[in-house]
XYZ file of C-alpha atoms in Angstrom:
615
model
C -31.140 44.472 -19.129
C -31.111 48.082 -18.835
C -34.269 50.150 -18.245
C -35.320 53.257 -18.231
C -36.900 54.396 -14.283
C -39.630 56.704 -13.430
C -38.327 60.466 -12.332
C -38.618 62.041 -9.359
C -37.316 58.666 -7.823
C -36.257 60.883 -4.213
C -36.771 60.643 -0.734
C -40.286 62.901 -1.037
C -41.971 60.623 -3.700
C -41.111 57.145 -2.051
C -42.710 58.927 0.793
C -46.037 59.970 -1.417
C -46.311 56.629 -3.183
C -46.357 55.116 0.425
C -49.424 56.923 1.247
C -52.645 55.163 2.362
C -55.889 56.328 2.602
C -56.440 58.107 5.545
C -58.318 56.929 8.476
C -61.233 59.857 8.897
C -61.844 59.725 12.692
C -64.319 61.485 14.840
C -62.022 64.110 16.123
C -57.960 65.426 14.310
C -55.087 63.468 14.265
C -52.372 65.516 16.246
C -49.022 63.994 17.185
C -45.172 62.892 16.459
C -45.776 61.100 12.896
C -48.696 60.153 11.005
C -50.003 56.932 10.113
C -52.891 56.049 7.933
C -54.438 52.223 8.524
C -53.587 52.054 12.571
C -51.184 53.323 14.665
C -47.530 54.442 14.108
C -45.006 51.616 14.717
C -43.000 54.039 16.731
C -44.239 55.646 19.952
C -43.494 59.567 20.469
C -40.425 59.762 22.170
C -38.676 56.490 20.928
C -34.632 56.476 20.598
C -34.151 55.549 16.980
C -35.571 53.166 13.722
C -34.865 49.471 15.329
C -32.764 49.063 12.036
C -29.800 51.066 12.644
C -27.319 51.251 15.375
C -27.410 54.320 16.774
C -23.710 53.811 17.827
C -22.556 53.838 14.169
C -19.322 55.264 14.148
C -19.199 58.574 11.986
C -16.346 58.718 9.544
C -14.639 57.319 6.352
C -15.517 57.612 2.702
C -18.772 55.433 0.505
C -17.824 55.269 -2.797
C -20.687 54.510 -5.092
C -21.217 54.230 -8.704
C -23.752 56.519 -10.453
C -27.365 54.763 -10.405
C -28.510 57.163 -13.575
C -28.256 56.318 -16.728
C -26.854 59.508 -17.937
C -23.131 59.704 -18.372
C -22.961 63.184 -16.450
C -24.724 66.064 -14.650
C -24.931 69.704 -16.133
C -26.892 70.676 -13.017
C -27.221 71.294 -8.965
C -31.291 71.777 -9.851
C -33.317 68.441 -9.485
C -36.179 69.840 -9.675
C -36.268 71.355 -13.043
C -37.166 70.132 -16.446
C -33.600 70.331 -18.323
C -30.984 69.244 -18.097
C -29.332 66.501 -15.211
C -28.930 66.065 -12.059
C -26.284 64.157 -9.878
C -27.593 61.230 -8.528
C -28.652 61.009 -5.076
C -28.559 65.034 -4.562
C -32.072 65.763 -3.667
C -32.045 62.471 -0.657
C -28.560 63.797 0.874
C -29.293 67.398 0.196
C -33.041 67.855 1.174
C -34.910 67.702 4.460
C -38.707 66.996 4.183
C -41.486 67.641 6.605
C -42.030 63.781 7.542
C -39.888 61.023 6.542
C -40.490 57.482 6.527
C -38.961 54.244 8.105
C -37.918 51.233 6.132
C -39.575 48.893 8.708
C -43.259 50.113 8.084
C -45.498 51.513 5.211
C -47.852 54.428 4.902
C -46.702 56.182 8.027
C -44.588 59.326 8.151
C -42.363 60.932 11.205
C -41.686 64.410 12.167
C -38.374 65.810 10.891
C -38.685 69.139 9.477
C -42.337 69.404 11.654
C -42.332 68.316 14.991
C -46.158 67.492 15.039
C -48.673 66.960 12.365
C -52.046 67.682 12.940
C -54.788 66.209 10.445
C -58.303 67.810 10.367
C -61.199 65.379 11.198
C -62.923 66.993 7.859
C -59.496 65.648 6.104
C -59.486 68.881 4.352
C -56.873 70.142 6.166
C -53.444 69.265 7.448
C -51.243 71.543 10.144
C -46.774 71.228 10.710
C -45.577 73.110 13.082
C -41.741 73.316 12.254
C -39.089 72.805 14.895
C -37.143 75.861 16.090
C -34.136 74.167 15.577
C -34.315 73.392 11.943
C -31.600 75.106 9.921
C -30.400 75.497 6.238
C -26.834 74.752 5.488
C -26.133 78.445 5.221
C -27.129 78.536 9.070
C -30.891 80.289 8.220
C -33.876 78.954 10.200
C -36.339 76.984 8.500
C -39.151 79.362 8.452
C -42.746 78.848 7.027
C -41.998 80.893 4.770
C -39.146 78.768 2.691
C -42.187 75.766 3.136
C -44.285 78.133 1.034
C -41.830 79.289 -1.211
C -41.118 75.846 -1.968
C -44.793 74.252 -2.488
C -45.029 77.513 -4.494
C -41.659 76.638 -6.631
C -43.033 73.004 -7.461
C -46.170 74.300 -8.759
C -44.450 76.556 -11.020
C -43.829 76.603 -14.796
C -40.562 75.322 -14.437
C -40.877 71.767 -12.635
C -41.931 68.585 -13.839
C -45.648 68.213 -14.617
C -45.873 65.087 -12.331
C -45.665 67.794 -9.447
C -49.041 69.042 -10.478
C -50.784 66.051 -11.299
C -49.747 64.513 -8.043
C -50.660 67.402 -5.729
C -53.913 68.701 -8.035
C -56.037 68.318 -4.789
C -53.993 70.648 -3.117
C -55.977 73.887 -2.728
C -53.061 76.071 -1.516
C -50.686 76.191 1.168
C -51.135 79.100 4.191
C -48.752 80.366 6.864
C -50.367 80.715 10.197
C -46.905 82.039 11.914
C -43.000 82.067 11.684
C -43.056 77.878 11.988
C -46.736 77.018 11.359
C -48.079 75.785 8.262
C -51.485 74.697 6.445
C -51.982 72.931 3.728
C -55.762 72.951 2.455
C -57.396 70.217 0.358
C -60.006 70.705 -2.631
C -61.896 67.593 -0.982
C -60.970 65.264 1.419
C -58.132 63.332 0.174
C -56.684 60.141 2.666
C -52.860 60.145 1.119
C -52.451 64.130 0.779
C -50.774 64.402 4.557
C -47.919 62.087 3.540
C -47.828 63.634 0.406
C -47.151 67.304 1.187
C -45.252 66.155 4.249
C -42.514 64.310 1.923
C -42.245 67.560 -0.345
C -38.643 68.518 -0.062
C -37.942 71.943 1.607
C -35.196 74.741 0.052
C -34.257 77.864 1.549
C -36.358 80.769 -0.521
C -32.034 82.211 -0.343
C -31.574 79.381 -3.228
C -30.955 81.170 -6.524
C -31.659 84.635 -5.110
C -29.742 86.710 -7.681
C -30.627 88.721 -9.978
C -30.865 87.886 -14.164
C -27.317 90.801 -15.390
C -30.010 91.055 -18.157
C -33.266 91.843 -17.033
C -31.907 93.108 -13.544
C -34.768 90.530 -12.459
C -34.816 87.579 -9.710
C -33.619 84.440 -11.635
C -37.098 82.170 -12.483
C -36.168 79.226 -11.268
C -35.407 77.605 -14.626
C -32.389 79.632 -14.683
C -31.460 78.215 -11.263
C -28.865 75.752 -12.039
C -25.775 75.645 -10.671
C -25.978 77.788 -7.938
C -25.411 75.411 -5.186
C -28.710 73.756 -3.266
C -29.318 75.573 0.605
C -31.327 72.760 1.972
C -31.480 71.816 5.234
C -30.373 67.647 4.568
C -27.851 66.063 6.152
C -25.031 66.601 2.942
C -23.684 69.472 1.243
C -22.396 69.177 -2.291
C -18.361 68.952 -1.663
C -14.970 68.419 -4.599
C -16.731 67.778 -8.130
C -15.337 66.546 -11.345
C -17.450 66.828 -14.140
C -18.072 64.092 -16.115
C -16.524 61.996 -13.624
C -17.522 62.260 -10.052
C -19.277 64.060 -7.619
C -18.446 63.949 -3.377
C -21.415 64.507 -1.195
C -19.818 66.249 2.230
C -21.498 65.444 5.373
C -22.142 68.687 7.892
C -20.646 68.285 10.916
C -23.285 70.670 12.180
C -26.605 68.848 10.834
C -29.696 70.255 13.134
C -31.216 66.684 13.155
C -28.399 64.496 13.817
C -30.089 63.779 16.774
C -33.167 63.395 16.148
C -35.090 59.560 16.306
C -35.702 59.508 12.897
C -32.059 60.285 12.207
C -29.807 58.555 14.652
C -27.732 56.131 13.471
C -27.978 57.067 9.779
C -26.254 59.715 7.597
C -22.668 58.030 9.169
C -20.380 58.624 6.253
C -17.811 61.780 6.144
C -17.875 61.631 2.580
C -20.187 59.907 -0.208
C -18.713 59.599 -3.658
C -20.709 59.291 -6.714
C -18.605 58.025 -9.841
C -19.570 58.187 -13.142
C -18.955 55.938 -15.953
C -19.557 55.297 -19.862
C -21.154 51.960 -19.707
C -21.448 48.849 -18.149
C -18.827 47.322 -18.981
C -16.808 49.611 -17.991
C -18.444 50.271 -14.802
C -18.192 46.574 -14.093
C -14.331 46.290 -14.086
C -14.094 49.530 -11.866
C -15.812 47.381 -8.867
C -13.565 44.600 -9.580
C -10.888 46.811 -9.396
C -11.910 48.183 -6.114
C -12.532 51.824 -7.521
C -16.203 52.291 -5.679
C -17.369 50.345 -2.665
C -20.938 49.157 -3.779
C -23.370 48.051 -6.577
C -26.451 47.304 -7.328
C -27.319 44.691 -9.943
C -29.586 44.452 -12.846
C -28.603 42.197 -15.154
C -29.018 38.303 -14.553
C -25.858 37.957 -17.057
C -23.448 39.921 -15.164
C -24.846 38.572 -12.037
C -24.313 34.643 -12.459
C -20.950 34.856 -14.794
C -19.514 37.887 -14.463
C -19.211 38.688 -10.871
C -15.754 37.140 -9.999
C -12.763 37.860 -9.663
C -9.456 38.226 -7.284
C -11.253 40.258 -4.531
C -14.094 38.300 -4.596
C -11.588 35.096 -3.852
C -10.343 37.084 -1.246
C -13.265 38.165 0.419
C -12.842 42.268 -0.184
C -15.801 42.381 -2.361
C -18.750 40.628 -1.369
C -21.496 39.197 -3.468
C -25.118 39.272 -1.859
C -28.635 38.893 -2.286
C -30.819 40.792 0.719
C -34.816 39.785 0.436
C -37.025 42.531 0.755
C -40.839 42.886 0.714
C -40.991 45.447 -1.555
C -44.194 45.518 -3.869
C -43.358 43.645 -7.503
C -44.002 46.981 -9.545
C -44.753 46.545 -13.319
C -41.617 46.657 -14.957
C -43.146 46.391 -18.933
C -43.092 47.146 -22.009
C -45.453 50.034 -22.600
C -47.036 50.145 -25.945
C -48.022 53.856 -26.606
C -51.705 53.869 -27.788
C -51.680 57.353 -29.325
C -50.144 55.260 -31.670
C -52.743 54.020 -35.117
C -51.083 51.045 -35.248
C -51.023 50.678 -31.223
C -54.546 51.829 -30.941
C -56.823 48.537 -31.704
C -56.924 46.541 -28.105
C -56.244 43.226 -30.370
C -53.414 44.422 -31.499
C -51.706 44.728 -28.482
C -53.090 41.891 -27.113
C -51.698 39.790 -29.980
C -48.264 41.158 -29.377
C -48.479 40.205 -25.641
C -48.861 36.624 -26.787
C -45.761 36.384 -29.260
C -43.155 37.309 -25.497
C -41.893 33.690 -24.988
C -41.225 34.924 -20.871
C -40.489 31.010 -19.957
C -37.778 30.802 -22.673
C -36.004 34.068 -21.769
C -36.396 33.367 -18.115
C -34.267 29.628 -18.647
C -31.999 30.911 -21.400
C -30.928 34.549 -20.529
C -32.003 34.823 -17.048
C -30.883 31.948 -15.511
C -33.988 31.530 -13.564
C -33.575 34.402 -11.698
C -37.020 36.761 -12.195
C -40.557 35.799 -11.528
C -43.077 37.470 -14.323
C -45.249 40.570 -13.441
C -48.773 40.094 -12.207
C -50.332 43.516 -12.997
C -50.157 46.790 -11.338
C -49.839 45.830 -7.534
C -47.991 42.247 -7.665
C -46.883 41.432 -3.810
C -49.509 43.856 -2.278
C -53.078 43.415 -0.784
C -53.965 45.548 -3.762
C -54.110 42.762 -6.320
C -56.759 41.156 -7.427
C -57.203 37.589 -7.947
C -59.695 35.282 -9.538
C -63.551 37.034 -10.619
C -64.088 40.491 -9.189
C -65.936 40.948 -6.006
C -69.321 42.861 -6.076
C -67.627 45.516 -4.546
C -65.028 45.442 -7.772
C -67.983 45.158 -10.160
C -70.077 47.819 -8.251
C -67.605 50.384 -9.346
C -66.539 48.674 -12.891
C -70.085 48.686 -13.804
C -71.558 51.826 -15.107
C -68.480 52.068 -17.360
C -69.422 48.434 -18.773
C -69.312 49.932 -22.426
C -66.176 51.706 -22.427
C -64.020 48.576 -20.315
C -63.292 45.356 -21.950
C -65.619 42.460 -21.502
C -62.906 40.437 -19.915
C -62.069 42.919 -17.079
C -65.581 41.428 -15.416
C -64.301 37.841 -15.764
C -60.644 36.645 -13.815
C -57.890 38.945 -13.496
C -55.556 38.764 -16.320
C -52.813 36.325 -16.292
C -49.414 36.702 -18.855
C -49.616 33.875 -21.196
C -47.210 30.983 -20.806
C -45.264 28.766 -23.251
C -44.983 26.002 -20.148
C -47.142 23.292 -18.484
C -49.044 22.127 -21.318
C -48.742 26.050 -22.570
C -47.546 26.203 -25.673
C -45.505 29.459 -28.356
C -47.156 27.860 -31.118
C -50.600 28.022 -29.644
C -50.016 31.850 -28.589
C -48.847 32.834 -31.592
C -52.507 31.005 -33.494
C -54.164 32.836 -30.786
C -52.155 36.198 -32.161
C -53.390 35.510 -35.571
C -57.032 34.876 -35.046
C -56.790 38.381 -33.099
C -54.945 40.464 -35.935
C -57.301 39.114 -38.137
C -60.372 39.982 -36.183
C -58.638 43.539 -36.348
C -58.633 43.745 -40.083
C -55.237 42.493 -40.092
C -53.778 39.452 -42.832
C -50.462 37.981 -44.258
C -49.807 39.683 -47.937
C -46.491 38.422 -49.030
C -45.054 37.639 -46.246
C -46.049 40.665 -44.320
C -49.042 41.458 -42.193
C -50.984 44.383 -43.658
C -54.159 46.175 -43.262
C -57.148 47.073 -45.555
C -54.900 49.651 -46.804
C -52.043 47.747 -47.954
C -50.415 49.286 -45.028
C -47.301 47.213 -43.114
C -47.300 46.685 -39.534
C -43.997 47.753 -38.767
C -43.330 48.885 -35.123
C -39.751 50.432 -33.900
C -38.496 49.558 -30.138
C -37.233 52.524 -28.878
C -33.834 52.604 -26.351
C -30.936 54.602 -25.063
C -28.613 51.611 -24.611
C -27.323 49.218 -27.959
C -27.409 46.315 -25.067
C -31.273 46.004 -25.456
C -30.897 44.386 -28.201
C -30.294 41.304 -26.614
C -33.489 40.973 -25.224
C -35.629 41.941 -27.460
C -34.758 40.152 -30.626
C -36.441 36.751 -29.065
C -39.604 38.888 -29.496
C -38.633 40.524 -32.214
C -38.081 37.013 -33.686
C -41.704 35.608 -32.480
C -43.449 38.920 -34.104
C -41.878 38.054 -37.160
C -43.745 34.982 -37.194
C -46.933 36.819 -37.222
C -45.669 39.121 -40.648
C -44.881 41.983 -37.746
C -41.474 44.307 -38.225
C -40.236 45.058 -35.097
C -37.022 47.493 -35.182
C -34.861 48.197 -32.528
C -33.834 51.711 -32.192
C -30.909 52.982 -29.988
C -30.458 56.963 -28.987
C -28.005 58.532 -26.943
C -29.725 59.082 -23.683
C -30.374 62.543 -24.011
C -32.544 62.072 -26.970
C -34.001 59.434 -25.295
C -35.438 61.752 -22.820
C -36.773 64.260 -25.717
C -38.485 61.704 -27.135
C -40.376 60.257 -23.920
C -41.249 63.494 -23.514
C -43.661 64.433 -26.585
C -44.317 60.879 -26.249
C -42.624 59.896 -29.823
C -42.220 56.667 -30.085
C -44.208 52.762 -30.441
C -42.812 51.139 -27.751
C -40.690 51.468 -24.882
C -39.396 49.416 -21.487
C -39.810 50.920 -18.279
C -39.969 49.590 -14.750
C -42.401 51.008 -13.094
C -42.197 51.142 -9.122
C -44.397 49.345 -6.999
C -46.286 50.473 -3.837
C -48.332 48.958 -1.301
C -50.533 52.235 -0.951
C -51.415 53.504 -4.190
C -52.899 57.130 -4.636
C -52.852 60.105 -6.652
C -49.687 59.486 -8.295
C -51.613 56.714 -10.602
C -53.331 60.020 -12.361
C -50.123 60.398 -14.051
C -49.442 57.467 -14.876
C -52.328 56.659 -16.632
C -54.798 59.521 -16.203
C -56.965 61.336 -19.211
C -55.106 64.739 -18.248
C -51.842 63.057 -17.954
C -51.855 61.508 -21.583
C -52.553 65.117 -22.772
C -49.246 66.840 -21.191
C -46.056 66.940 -22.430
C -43.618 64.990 -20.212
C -46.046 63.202 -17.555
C -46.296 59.318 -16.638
C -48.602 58.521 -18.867
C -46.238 57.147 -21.477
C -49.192 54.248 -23.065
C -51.589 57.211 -23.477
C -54.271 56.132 -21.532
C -57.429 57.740 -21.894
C -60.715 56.815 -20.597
C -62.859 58.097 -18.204
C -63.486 54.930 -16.334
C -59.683 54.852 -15.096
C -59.733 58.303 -14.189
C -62.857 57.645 -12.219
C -61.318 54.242 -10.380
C -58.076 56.105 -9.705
C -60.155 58.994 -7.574
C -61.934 56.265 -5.895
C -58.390 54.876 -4.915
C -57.034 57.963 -3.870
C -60.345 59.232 -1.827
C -61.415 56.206 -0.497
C -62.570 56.797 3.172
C -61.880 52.811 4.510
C -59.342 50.380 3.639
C -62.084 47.907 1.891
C -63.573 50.728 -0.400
C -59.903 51.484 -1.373
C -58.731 47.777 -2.088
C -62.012 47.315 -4.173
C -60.624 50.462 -6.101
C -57.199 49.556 -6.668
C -57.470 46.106 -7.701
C -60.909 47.511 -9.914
C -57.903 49.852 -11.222
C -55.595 46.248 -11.953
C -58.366 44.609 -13.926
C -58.822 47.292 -16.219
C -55.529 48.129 -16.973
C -53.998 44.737 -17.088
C -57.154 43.281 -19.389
C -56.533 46.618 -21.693
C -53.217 45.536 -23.178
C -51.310 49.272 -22.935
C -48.305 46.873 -20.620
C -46.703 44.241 -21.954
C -45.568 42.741 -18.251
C -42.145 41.949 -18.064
C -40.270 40.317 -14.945
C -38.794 41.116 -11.641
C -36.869 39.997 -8.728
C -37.342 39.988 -5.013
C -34.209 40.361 -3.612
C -31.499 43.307 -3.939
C -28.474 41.349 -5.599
C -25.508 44.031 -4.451
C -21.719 43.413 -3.901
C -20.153 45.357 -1.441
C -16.598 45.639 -0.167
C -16.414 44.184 3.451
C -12.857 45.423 3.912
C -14.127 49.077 4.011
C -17.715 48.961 4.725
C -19.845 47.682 7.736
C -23.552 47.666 7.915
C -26.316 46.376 10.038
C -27.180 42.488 10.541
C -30.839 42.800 9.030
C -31.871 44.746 5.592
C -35.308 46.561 6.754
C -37.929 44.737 4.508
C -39.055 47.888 2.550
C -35.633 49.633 1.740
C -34.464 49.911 -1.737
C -30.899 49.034 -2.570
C -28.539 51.023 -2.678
C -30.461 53.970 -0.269
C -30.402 51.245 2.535
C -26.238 51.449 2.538
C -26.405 55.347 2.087
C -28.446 55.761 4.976
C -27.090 52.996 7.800
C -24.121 51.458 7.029
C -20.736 52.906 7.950
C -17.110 52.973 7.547
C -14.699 50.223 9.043
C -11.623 52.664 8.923
């Protein structure tokens, strides 16, 4: 199955949804990373991550298929609202304050900064930049371009999520040529790994002037002048609407650097681009690109073979990682009428035959979501704790009754679990809603039809959602697939117009402030944020600030999995499934990598950052 994925999927936001609350001790943290529950795994002055080899041979050519659903790019700009990006630009092409290690969570190391400095008020957080530090066009990396680009984000012309995420950001001040401060409306525990993974561009980037107005471009208008970062790539031969080549510079100011030996080791990194699956499939059996990630449980157990798999060029793998479940789902958007009533969507929940699609189209390959935090210490099991209810409490009235009673489980069709008595469970809830069977059709006080419309931007969906569809028709409900081109799609999502939608939704063990857009009051009110299901209550907008500002690890897990109930026992997701290892085939006559996958890297990044070239 195809999904759609959360934006702003880069280096910066892994490094933001990794955040933790941070530890508030007696006097301010000061040294070579940050880390938020205990100390850093990594002592200043260490050699390198322990998960690359810092001998890696640089060299050679990592051809890689486009991990975007879009069929091309019309842009250099990631950071903008129209238009597309190539894939994997701003990771290659942008340097960050901190970055993170795939070994460890909620801890961040010096790249850009060469210290980090937290205030013991946690209102505050100080980088001083190393001297070093350059821009592909050979600038230093000044204060100055760190200001110019926290001011850039918070423009007009970025995405929204931007805003939401760093809304407890009170402003950003330069103390000298390579000091900065960031201030903090209150004190906020994951804000120092959050503006430390902001990606950094020279203020040189789009620096001409509008033959119009005789005005500096706004940076809407910035799009294919080519990115001045200061990452480890530079944007090299490009063929529209076919490929793009990713150049690595000789010269890079951190090549060696701890955080970055043994990484960025290929000469060249080519991102193809093609039509559709199918298509995209017979390319890697034909040896056109080196590596791929898969999706699809189909293609995985039947259609992955071939001659260079018999000979042993292209390998077929499955790496575990301990990477949080996420919530892949399908979101049902309450702004909705027909989405609004919490029965409703309940009901729907109950007519997903998971087991069946799991045996028959999976090949028993995904586990089912649990919640928000699945594979974390953030979710909750059995009743709440009285540190859970303390918090759910005062909002009693506006939660439902069975967020105070066991955490929400998906229903089952298995042992002793039974379609037929989900889908009696389905009607006894659309009739409590005002809902009945009138010729064949369920229907409303009004005479009016429930008919719903699935909304995606690939015809291969429909596969697996007719068995639902199927079930729902059981129950007198329409449910209509509709496939858009991709860029539609996108306009859609964006003012929020459609019933329902799939999207896999990334996990995290450290949940924050990026949950306000997701599912925040503010969020549901602005055009292209998370908050696709159009959440709106108070009481999740309070639990989410007691997430993000908790001030000890126990007053943050009773937030989060507080935060799990609610959500989960409000019907908005629909949970879906997902797997816990990274099924990828790789060519072994061109590529070598390390013995051991790091336990929190994601796919395809894991190759782009420490594997290398055999020739």
């Amino acid at each position: 199955m195809r999904f759609f994925r959360l934006r702003l999927r880069s280096r910066w936001f892994s490094l933001c949804a990794a955040a933790v609350a941070l530890w508030f001790s007696p006097g301010a943290w000061a040294a070579h990373g940050y880390a938020l529950w205990g100390d850093l795994k990594y002592p200043d002055g260490f050699a390198h991550f322990a998960y690359v080899n810092p001998a890696a041979p640089k060299g050679g050519e990592l051809r890689l298929v486009s991990n975007l659903r879009v069929s091309t790019f019309d842009k250099y700009n990631p950071f903008t609202l129209r238009g597309n990006a190539p894939a994997y630009l701003s990771d290659l092409m942008f340097d960050t304050l901190l970055t993170g290690s795939l070994d460890e969570t909620g801890a961040g190391y010096g790249l850009l900064a060469e210290d980090v400095s937290a205030a013991s008020d946690g209102l505050s957080v100080t980088f001083r930049l190393r001297r070093e530090a350059r821009f592909h066009n050979g600038d230093p990396v000044l204060a100055a371009d760190v200001k110019h680009s926290f001011d850039t984000l918070m423009g007009p012309y970025t995405s929204p999520a931007y805003k939401t995420i760093l809304e407890d950001v009170a402003g950003l001040d330069v103390l000298d040529e390579r000091t900065v401060r960031y201030r903090f409306k209150k004190p906020n525990r994951e804000l120092p790994l959050t503006v430390g993974g902001l990606p950094v561009f020279s203020r040189a980037w789009g620096d001409t002037k509008d033959p119009k107005t005789g005005q500096r471009k706004t940076f809407d208008q910035v799009v294919m002048d080519l990115p001045i970062g200061s990452g480890p790539y530079r944007i090299g031969p490009v063929q529209f609407g076919k490929d793009i080549t990713y150049v690595r510079d000789p010269a890079y100011w951190a090549r060696d650097l701890p955080v970055r030996r043994g990484t960025a080791n290929f000469d060249r990194i080519t991102v193809k681009i093609y039509k559709d699956n199918t298509a995209r499939l017979e390319a890697l059996k034909a040896g056109e690109f080196d590596l791929m990630r898969f999706f699809s449980a189909g293609d995985w157990a039947r259609r992955v073979s071939g001659k260079r798999f018999n000979t042993g060029e292209l390998v077929k793998a499955e790496f575990n990682h301990r990477l949080p479940m996420g919530f892949q789902s399908y979101v049902l958007n309450t702004r909705r009428p027909l989405l609004a009533d919490i029965r409703v969507r309940e009901a729907l929940g109950l007519a997903m035959d998971y087991e069946w699609m799991n045996r028959q189209m999976f090949y028993g390959s995904y586990q089912r979501v649990q919640g928000l935090f699945g594979n974390t210490d953030c979710s909750p099991t059995g009743e709440p704790g009285p540190d859970e209810l303390a918090l759910m409490q005062r909002w009693r009235a506006q939660l439902p009754a069975a967020a105070f009673g066991p955490m929400y489980t998906p229903p089952r069709t298995d042992g002793g679990h039974s379609l037929r008595s989900n889908l009696r469970r389905a009607q006894a809830l659309l009739r409590e809603a005002g809902w009945t069977v009138q010729g064949g059709q369920l229907r409303n006080a009004q005479g009016q039809a429930m008919v719903l419309e699935y909304l995606d931007s690939a015809e291969t969906g429909v596969r697996v959602v007719m068995p639902w569809a199927r079930n729902l028709e059981k129950l007198g409900i329409q449910l209509k697939f509709r496939p858009v081109d991709f860029a539609l799609y996108q306009q859609r999502l964006r003012g929020f117009d459609f019933d329902i939608i799939s999207i896999a939704f990334g996990g995290t063990h450290n949940p924050g402030a990026e949950y306000a857009d997701l599912f925040g009051s503010q969020a549901a009110k602005t055009e292209d944020s998370g908050n696709f299901a159009g959440v709106n209550n108070p009481a999740v907008d309070t639990l989410i600030a007691r997430m993000t500002n908790a001030r000890s690890k126990p007053e943050f897990l009773a937030a989060c999995r507080a935060l799990d109930r609610v959500i989960s026992h409000s019907h908005y997701l629909i949970p879906q499934w997902s797997a816990t290892t990274h099924r990828m085939v790789y060519n072994a006559w061109r590529l070598e990598r390390p013995k051991d996958m790091p336990p929190y890297a994601a796919g395809e990044t894991w190759a782009i950052d420490t594997w290398w070239s055999k020739r």
